[in-house]
Short mmCIF file of C-alpha atoms in Angstrom, two decimals:
data_model
loop_
_atom_site.label_atom_id
_atom_site.label_comp_id
_atom_site.label_asym_id
_atom_site.label_seq_id
_atom_site.Cartn_x
_atom_site.Cartn_y
_atom_site.Cartn_z
CA GLN A 375 -12.77 -14.51 -12.81
CA ALA A 376 -10.80 -12.75 -15.52
CA LEU A 377 -12.78 -9.79 -16.86
CA GLU A 378 -12.14 -6.54 -18.71
CA PRO A 379 -11.25 -3.79 -16.20
CA ALA A 380 -11.64 -0.72 -18.44
CA SER A 381 -9.90 2.30 -16.85
CA VAL A 382 -9.40 0.56 -13.50
CA THR A 383 -6.31 -0.59 -15.43
CA LYS A 384 -4.83 2.78 -14.51
CA VAL A 385 -4.29 1.64 -10.91
CA MET A 386 -1.25 -0.21 -12.27
CA THR A 387 -0.27 2.75 -14.45
CA LEU A 388 -0.40 4.99 -11.36
CA LEU A 389 1.49 2.44 -9.26
CA LEU A 390 4.43 2.45 -11.70
CA ILE A 391 4.36 6.25 -11.87
CA MET A 392 4.34 6.57 -8.06
CA GLU A 393 7.17 4.05 -7.73
CA ALA A 394 9.21 6.16 -10.15
CA VAL A 395 8.43 9.37 -8.22
CA ASP A 396 9.08 7.91 -4.77
CA SER A 397 12.34 6.28 -5.88
CA GLY A 398 13.60 9.61 -7.27
CA LYS A 399 13.69 8.39 -10.88
CA ILE A 400 11.36 11.25 -11.83
CA SER A 401 10.05 14.30 -9.96
CA TRP A 402 6.66 16.00 -9.77
CA GLN A 403 8.09 19.02 -11.59
CA ASP A 404 9.46 17.08 -14.58
CA THR A 405 8.00 18.18 -17.92
CA VAL A 406 6.19 15.60 -20.06
CA THR A 407 5.58 16.24 -23.75
CA ALA A 408 2.53 14.82 -25.51
CA SER A 409 3.33 12.65 -28.53
CA GLU A 410 1.10 12.11 -31.52
CA ALA A 411 0.08 8.73 -30.09
CA ALA A 412 -0.85 10.24 -26.74
CA ALA A 413 -2.83 13.10 -28.28
CA ALA A 414 -4.74 10.62 -30.46
CA LYS A 415 -6.10 8.60 -27.51
CA GLY A 416 -9.88 8.52 -27.33
CA GLY A 417 -12.26 8.11 -24.42
CA SER A 418 -11.77 10.22 -21.30
CA GLN A 419 -9.07 12.83 -21.89
CA VAL A 420 -7.89 16.37 -21.27
CA TYR A 421 -7.41 16.88 -25.02
CA LEU A 422 -3.62 17.13 -25.13
CA LYS A 423 -2.25 18.63 -28.32
CA VAL A 424 0.82 17.17 -30.00
CA GLY A 425 3.86 18.80 -28.44
CA GLU A 426 1.92 20.19 -25.46
CA THR A 427 3.74 19.92 -22.14
CA MET A 428 2.52 19.28 -18.63
CA SER A 429 4.25 18.54 -15.36
CA VAL A 430 4.20 15.02 -13.95
CA GLU A 431 1.99 16.37 -11.16
CA GLU A 432 -0.65 17.70 -13.57
CA MET A 433 -0.49 14.50 -15.61
CA VAL A 434 -1.10 12.35 -12.51
CA LYS A 435 -3.92 14.66 -11.37
CA SER A 436 -5.58 14.33 -14.78
CA ILE A 437 -5.21 10.53 -14.82
CA THR A 438 -6.48 10.11 -11.27
CA VAL A 439 -9.36 12.59 -11.23
CA SER A 440 -10.58 12.53 -14.83
CA SER A 441 -9.17 9.19 -16.04
CA ALA A 442 -7.31 10.97 -18.86
CA ASN A 443 -6.20 8.37 -21.42
CA ASP A 444 -3.98 10.87 -23.26
CA CYS A 445 -2.06 11.66 -20.06
CA ALA A 446 -1.73 7.95 -19.19
CA CYS A 447 -0.16 7.29 -22.58
CA ALA A 448 2.14 10.33 -22.31
CA MET A 449 3.36 9.16 -18.88
CA ALA A 450 3.87 5.62 -20.18
CA GLU A 451 6.06 6.95 -22.97
CA PHE A 452 7.89 9.26 -20.55
CA LEU A 453 8.77 6.37 -18.26
CA ALA A 454 9.45 3.57 -20.74
CA GLY A 455 9.97 5.19 -24.14
CA SER A 456 6.79 3.67 -25.57
CA GLU A 457 3.43 2.41 -24.40
CA ALA A 458 4.44 -1.12 -25.41
CA GLY A 459 7.56 -0.89 -23.26
CA PHE A 460 5.49 0.40 -20.35
CA VAL A 461 2.98 -2.46 -20.73
CA GLU A 462 5.87 -4.92 -20.34
CA LYS A 463 6.65 -3.26 -17.02
CA MET A 464 2.97 -3.42 -16.03
CA ASN A 465 2.84 -7.16 -16.64
CA ALA A 466 6.15 -7.75 -14.85
CA ARG A 467 4.92 -5.82 -11.80
CA ALA A 468 1.63 -7.73 -11.87
CA LYS A 469 3.58 -10.99 -11.74
CA GLU A 470 5.62 -9.72 -8.78
CA LEU A 471 2.43 -8.87 -6.92
CA GLY A 472 0.97 -12.34 -7.48
CA MET A 473 -1.70 -11.16 -9.92
CA GLU A 474 -2.18 -14.56 -11.54
CA ASP A 475 -5.30 -13.74 -13.59
CA THR A 476 -3.98 -10.53 -15.16
CA HIS A 477 -2.69 -9.68 -18.62
CA PHE A 478 -2.37 -6.07 -19.74
CA VAL A 479 -2.11 -4.99 -23.38
CA ASN A 480 -2.30 -1.21 -22.85
CA CYS A 481 -1.92 1.39 -20.08
CA THR A 482 -5.46 2.80 -20.30
CA GLY A 483 -8.03 0.00 -20.43
CA LEU A 484 -9.37 1.24 -23.76
CA ASP A 485 -10.83 -1.54 -25.90
CA ASP A 486 -10.44 0.11 -29.31
CA GLU A 487 -7.83 -2.37 -30.60
CA PRO A 488 -8.34 -6.07 -31.49
CA SER A 489 -5.76 -7.06 -28.86
CA ALA A 490 -7.95 -5.51 -26.14
CA ALA A 491 -9.87 -8.79 -25.94
CA GLU A 492 -6.81 -10.16 -24.14
CA HIS A 493 -6.68 -7.24 -21.67
CA LEU A 494 -8.05 -9.00 -18.59
CA THR A 495 -7.76 -9.04 -14.82
CA SER A 496 -9.83 -10.08 -11.79
CA ALA A 497 -11.38 -8.22 -8.87
CA TYR A 498 -8.92 -9.94 -6.55
CA ASP A 499 -5.91 -8.90 -8.65
CA ILE A 500 -7.18 -5.31 -8.80
CA ALA A 501 -7.43 -5.38 -4.99
CA LEU A 502 -3.79 -6.52 -4.80
CA MET A 503 -2.45 -3.67 -6.92
CA SER A 504 -4.79 -1.16 -5.23
CA ARG A 505 -3.47 -2.20 -1.82
CA GLU A 506 0.13 -1.86 -3.03
CA LEU A 507 -0.55 1.66 -4.32
CA LEU A 508 -2.39 2.89 -1.21
CA LEU A 509 -0.13 1.25 1.36
CA HIS A 510 3.29 2.13 -0.05
CA HIS A 511 2.56 5.34 -1.95
CA PRO A 512 0.14 7.32 0.25
CA ASP A 513 0.83 10.56 -1.67
CA ILE A 514 -1.52 9.25 -4.35
CA LYS A 515 -4.38 10.12 -1.97
CA LYS A 516 -3.66 13.81 -2.55
CA PHE A 517 -5.11 13.18 -6.01
CA THR A 518 -7.62 10.35 -5.46
CA THR A 519 -9.54 12.43 -2.87
CA ILE A 520 -9.93 15.50 -5.11
CA TRP A 521 -13.56 16.20 -5.97
CA MET A 522 -13.03 19.09 -8.40
CA ASP A 523 -9.86 20.85 -9.57
CA THR A 524 -8.20 22.34 -12.63
CA VAL A 525 -5.10 22.02 -14.82
CA ARG A 526 -3.49 24.35 -17.36
CA ASN A 527 -3.43 27.22 -14.83
CA GLY A 528 -7.13 26.94 -14.17
CA ALA A 529 -8.16 26.81 -17.82
CA PHE A 530 -9.37 23.17 -17.83
CA GLY A 531 -11.71 21.78 -15.17
CA LEU A 532 -11.51 18.29 -13.71
CA ALA A 533 -14.34 16.46 -11.93
CA ASN A 534 -13.74 13.16 -10.16
CA THR A 535 -15.41 10.20 -11.82
CA ASN A 536 -15.49 8.47 -8.40
CA LYS A 537 -18.66 9.85 -6.78
CA LEU A 538 -17.83 8.12 -3.47
CA VAL A 539 -15.23 10.86 -2.87
CA ARG A 540 -18.09 13.25 -2.15
CA PHE A 541 -20.78 10.92 -0.87
CA TYR A 542 -19.09 8.17 1.21
CA GLU A 543 -17.45 8.90 4.56
CA GLY A 544 -13.74 8.18 4.68
CA THR A 545 -13.24 7.58 0.93
CA THR A 546 -9.55 7.56 -0.06
CA GLY A 547 -9.93 6.56 -3.71
CA LEU A 548 -9.44 4.97 -6.05
CA LYS A 549 -10.36 4.42 -9.73
CA THR A 550 -13.43 4.04 -11.93
CA GLY A 551 -13.70 2.47 -15.37
CA TYR A 552 -16.25 2.02 -18.13
CA THR A 553 -16.48 0.62 -21.63
CA SER A 554 -19.52 -0.90 -23.27
CA SER A 555 -18.03 -4.41 -23.08
CA ALA A 556 -16.45 -4.08 -19.61
CA GLY A 557 -19.47 -2.41 -18.07
CA HIS A 558 -19.12 -0.09 -15.08
CA CYS A 559 -16.10 -0.95 -12.91
CA LEU A 560 -14.67 0.44 -9.68
CA SER A 561 -11.83 -0.06 -7.24
CA ALA A 562 -13.02 1.83 -4.15
CA SER A 563 -11.08 2.46 -0.96
CA ALA A 564 -12.08 4.05 2.34
CA GLN A 565 -10.60 4.46 5.81
CA ARG A 566 -12.31 4.66 9.22
CA ASP A 567 -10.80 4.28 12.70
CA GLY A 568 -7.43 3.39 11.23
CA LEU A 569 -8.85 0.54 9.12
CA GLU A 570 -8.57 0.99 5.35
CA LEU A 571 -10.52 -1.30 3.04
CA VAL A 572 -10.56 -1.89 -0.71
CA ALA A 573 -13.70 -3.03 -2.54
CA VAL A 574 -13.62 -3.98 -6.22
CA VAL A 575 -16.63 -4.46 -8.48
CA LEU A 576 -16.54 -5.27 -12.20
CA HIS A 577 -19.09 -5.52 -15.02
CA CYS A 578 -21.86 -3.60 -13.24
CA ALA A 579 -24.95 -2.70 -15.25
CA SER A 580 -24.85 1.02 -14.44
CA SER A 581 -22.76 3.67 -12.75
CA PRO A 582 -25.09 3.96 -9.71
CA ASP A 583 -24.97 0.16 -9.40
CA ARG A 584 -21.16 0.09 -9.13
CA PHE A 585 -21.16 2.75 -6.41
CA GLN A 586 -23.95 1.02 -4.45
CA SER A 587 -22.21 -2.35 -4.79
CA ALA A 588 -18.87 -0.97 -3.60
CA LYS A 589 -20.57 0.86 -0.71
CA ALA A 590 -22.27 -2.40 0.35
CA LEU A 591 -18.90 -4.19 0.45
CA LEU A 592 -17.21 -1.38 2.37
CA ASP A 593 -20.14 -1.10 4.80
CA TYR A 594 -19.90 -4.83 5.46
CA GLY A 595 -16.17 -4.58 6.14
CA PHE A 596 -16.46 -1.64 8.54
CA ALA A 597 -19.43 -3.22 10.34
CA ASN A 598 -17.78 -6.59 10.89
CA TYR A 599 -14.03 -6.07 11.27
CA ALA A 600 -11.70 -4.05 13.47
CA LEU A 601 -8.00 -3.58 14.11
CA VAL A 602 -6.46 -4.39 17.49
CA PRO A 603 -2.87 -3.60 18.50
CA VAL A 604 -0.53 -6.57 18.69
CA GLN A 605 1.01 -5.20 21.90
CA GLU A 606 -0.72 -3.15 24.57
CA GLY A 607 0.53 -1.26 27.61
CA GLU A 608 4.13 -0.98 28.77
CA PRO A 609 7.15 -2.21 26.77
CA LEU A 610 8.08 -5.85 27.31
CA SER A 611 10.63 -6.74 30.00
CA PRO A 612 14.23 -6.70 28.74
CA VAL A 613 15.97 -10.06 28.34
CA PRO A 614 19.30 -10.46 30.24
CA VAL A 615 22.37 -10.89 28.02
CA VAL A 616 25.22 -13.08 29.28
CA LEU A 617 28.72 -11.73 28.50
CA GLY A 618 27.30 -8.87 26.44
CA GLU A 619 28.51 -5.28 26.14
CA ALA A 620 24.98 -4.39 27.29
CA GLY A 621 23.38 -6.23 30.18
CA THR A 622 19.97 -6.59 28.51
CA VAL A 623 18.29 -6.49 25.12
CA GLN A 624 14.78 -5.15 24.40
CA PRO A 625 12.32 -7.57 22.75
CA VAL A 626 9.80 -6.14 20.24
CA PRO A 627 7.10 -7.75 18.08
CA SER A 628 8.17 -8.61 14.55
CA GLY A 629 5.91 -7.68 11.64
CA GLU A 630 2.51 -5.99 11.66
CA GLU A 631 1.68 -3.74 14.63
CA GLN A 632 -2.07 -4.48 14.37
CA LEU A 633 -4.28 -7.48 13.70
CA LEU A 634 -7.51 -7.57 11.72
CA ILE A 635 -10.19 -9.40 13.71
CA ASP A 636 -13.91 -10.00 13.73
CA LYS A 637 -15.49 -7.18 15.75
CA SER A 638 -17.36 -9.69 17.91
CA LEU A 639 -14.02 -10.90 19.31
CA ARG A 640 -12.64 -7.47 20.19
CA GLN A 641 -13.61 -7.52 23.89
CA SER A 642 -12.20 -11.00 24.51
CA VAL A 643 -8.68 -10.46 23.14
CA THR A 644 -5.87 -11.61 25.46
CA ARG A 645 -2.10 -11.60 25.03
CA THR A 646 0.51 -13.90 26.56
CA VAL A 647 4.28 -13.44 26.34
CA GLU A 648 6.95 -16.13 26.49
CA LEU A 649 10.56 -14.91 26.59
CA GLU A 650 13.93 -16.61 26.91
CA PRO A 651 15.18 -16.30 30.52
CA SER A 652 18.50 -15.05 29.10
CA VAL A 653 20.55 -15.10 25.89
CA GLN A 654 24.26 -15.49 25.24
CA ALA A 655 26.12 -12.67 23.50
CA PRO A 656 26.58 -11.85 20.72
CA VAL A 657 22.91 -11.03 19.97
CA SER A 658 22.03 -9.96 16.44
CA GLN A 659 19.34 -7.40 15.68
CA GLY A 660 16.15 -9.29 14.84
CA GLN A 661 17.25 -12.43 16.70
CA ARG A 662 14.26 -14.29 18.11
CA LEU A 663 13.80 -13.92 21.85
CA GLY A 664 10.31 -15.33 22.36
CA THR A 665 6.68 -15.39 21.23
CA LEU A 666 3.67 -13.14 21.73
CA THR A 667 0.41 -15.12 21.44
CA VAL A 668 -2.82 -13.23 20.76
CA GLN A 669 -6.03 -15.12 21.55
CA ALA A 670 -9.78 -14.50 21.62
CA ASP A 671 -12.50 -16.88 22.83
CA GLY A 672 -9.97 -19.69 23.04
CA GLN A 673 -8.83 -19.19 19.44
CA ILE A 674 -5.23 -18.36 18.64
CA LEU A 675 -5.39 -15.32 16.37
CA ALA A 676 -1.64 -14.92 15.90
CA GLU A 677 1.69 -16.15 17.21
CA ILE A 678 4.10 -13.27 16.70
CA PRO A 679 7.87 -13.63 17.04
CA LEU A 680 9.49 -11.34 19.59
CA VAL A 681 12.90 -10.23 18.34
CA ALA A 682 15.87 -8.18 19.52
CA GLN A 683 15.39 -4.48 18.84
CA GLU A 684 19.15 -3.98 18.57
CA GLY A 685 22.31 -6.07 18.43
CA VAL A 686 24.54 -6.67 21.47
CA ALA A 687 28.22 -7.45 20.92
CA ARG A 688 30.07 -10.00 23.05
CA LEU A 689 32.58 -8.76 25.62
CA THR A 690 36.21 -9.27 24.58
CA TRP A 691 38.93 -10.75 26.84
CA LYS A 692 40.21 -7.22 27.25
CA ASP A 693 36.75 -6.05 28.40
CA LEU A 694 36.47 -8.95 30.82
CA PHE A 695 39.94 -8.31 32.25
CA ALA A 696 39.15 -4.60 32.68
CA GLY A 697 35.94 -5.52 34.45
CA VAL A 698 37.77 -7.81 36.86
CA LEU A 699 40.29 -5.05 37.62
CA ARG A 700 37.48 -2.57 38.30
CA ARG A 701 35.86 -4.94 40.75
CA ILE A 702 39.20 -5.52 42.56
CA CYS A 703 39.79 -1.77 42.80
CA MET A 704 36.28 -1.13 44.08
CA ALA A 705 36.65 -3.91 46.65
CA GLY A 706 39.91 -2.27 47.83
CA GLN A 707 38.21 1.11 48.18
CA VAL A 708 35.42 -0.41 50.25
CA GLU A 709 37.98 -1.97 52.65
#
């Protein structure tokens, strides 16, 4: 259901910022100057003055911890020249991520303009962009797990709007939001035993309600699901290579290293491996060599391709001739 997300919008703002940092387009030490438009933003803010400068790092800290609208706008302008240009990038990235029920009109989630009525997304779409941010840009957790901090050399205090950071075990983020029309919103993430979950709630009646609702979802996930490794024990047996520069090639699972399963199935997981008896050179890296089937209680949980870890070139005529000569010489030495 398409609903107003309020400041949970900033998950996408942060995703685009982190993509720019991690790609080297910008650095944490870059200086960002507040424009008149940025300084005029209402709602949650750090009260930037026109012409004031902050590093990208302090801007991101302010956006993540205190949901600073002025910093979000300043970063949007820094990356795209204008907030409108940045919003185009937000919508393009949403489309790439398969966020079919999303349309952004600003980088903050503020609803102080008439066009804000068209600023909509869904809990599922928020989960998609939250997952993308957490999975591929883990440095964001340096900020999303802060409870209290400062900017401006200690002169301005920040307190995290996400109370789960202090009160829920394993919390890794992520972003709160509130306007009178959107209600209380939250994209919450937490990690336990290697399993990281995202819970999204929108249009809650109160702030305590959103935290309790998100906790209930996360509790359900941790109570009922677990990760199991795709492969256990020793490496798989190498596959012989006919006429290859190497005599064998090592098969490895392709894709995810772990599977998400119902906890009740964890003790009954079995794995069976089917490999080609041999392959003809040349062998390309990633070439399929077999299948690893993971089952539990008679159900097939996954059929995972086993592929060549490295390529193996084919022996040339010169190599073959040299090999024949070596064998003749060795036979002569034995006699």
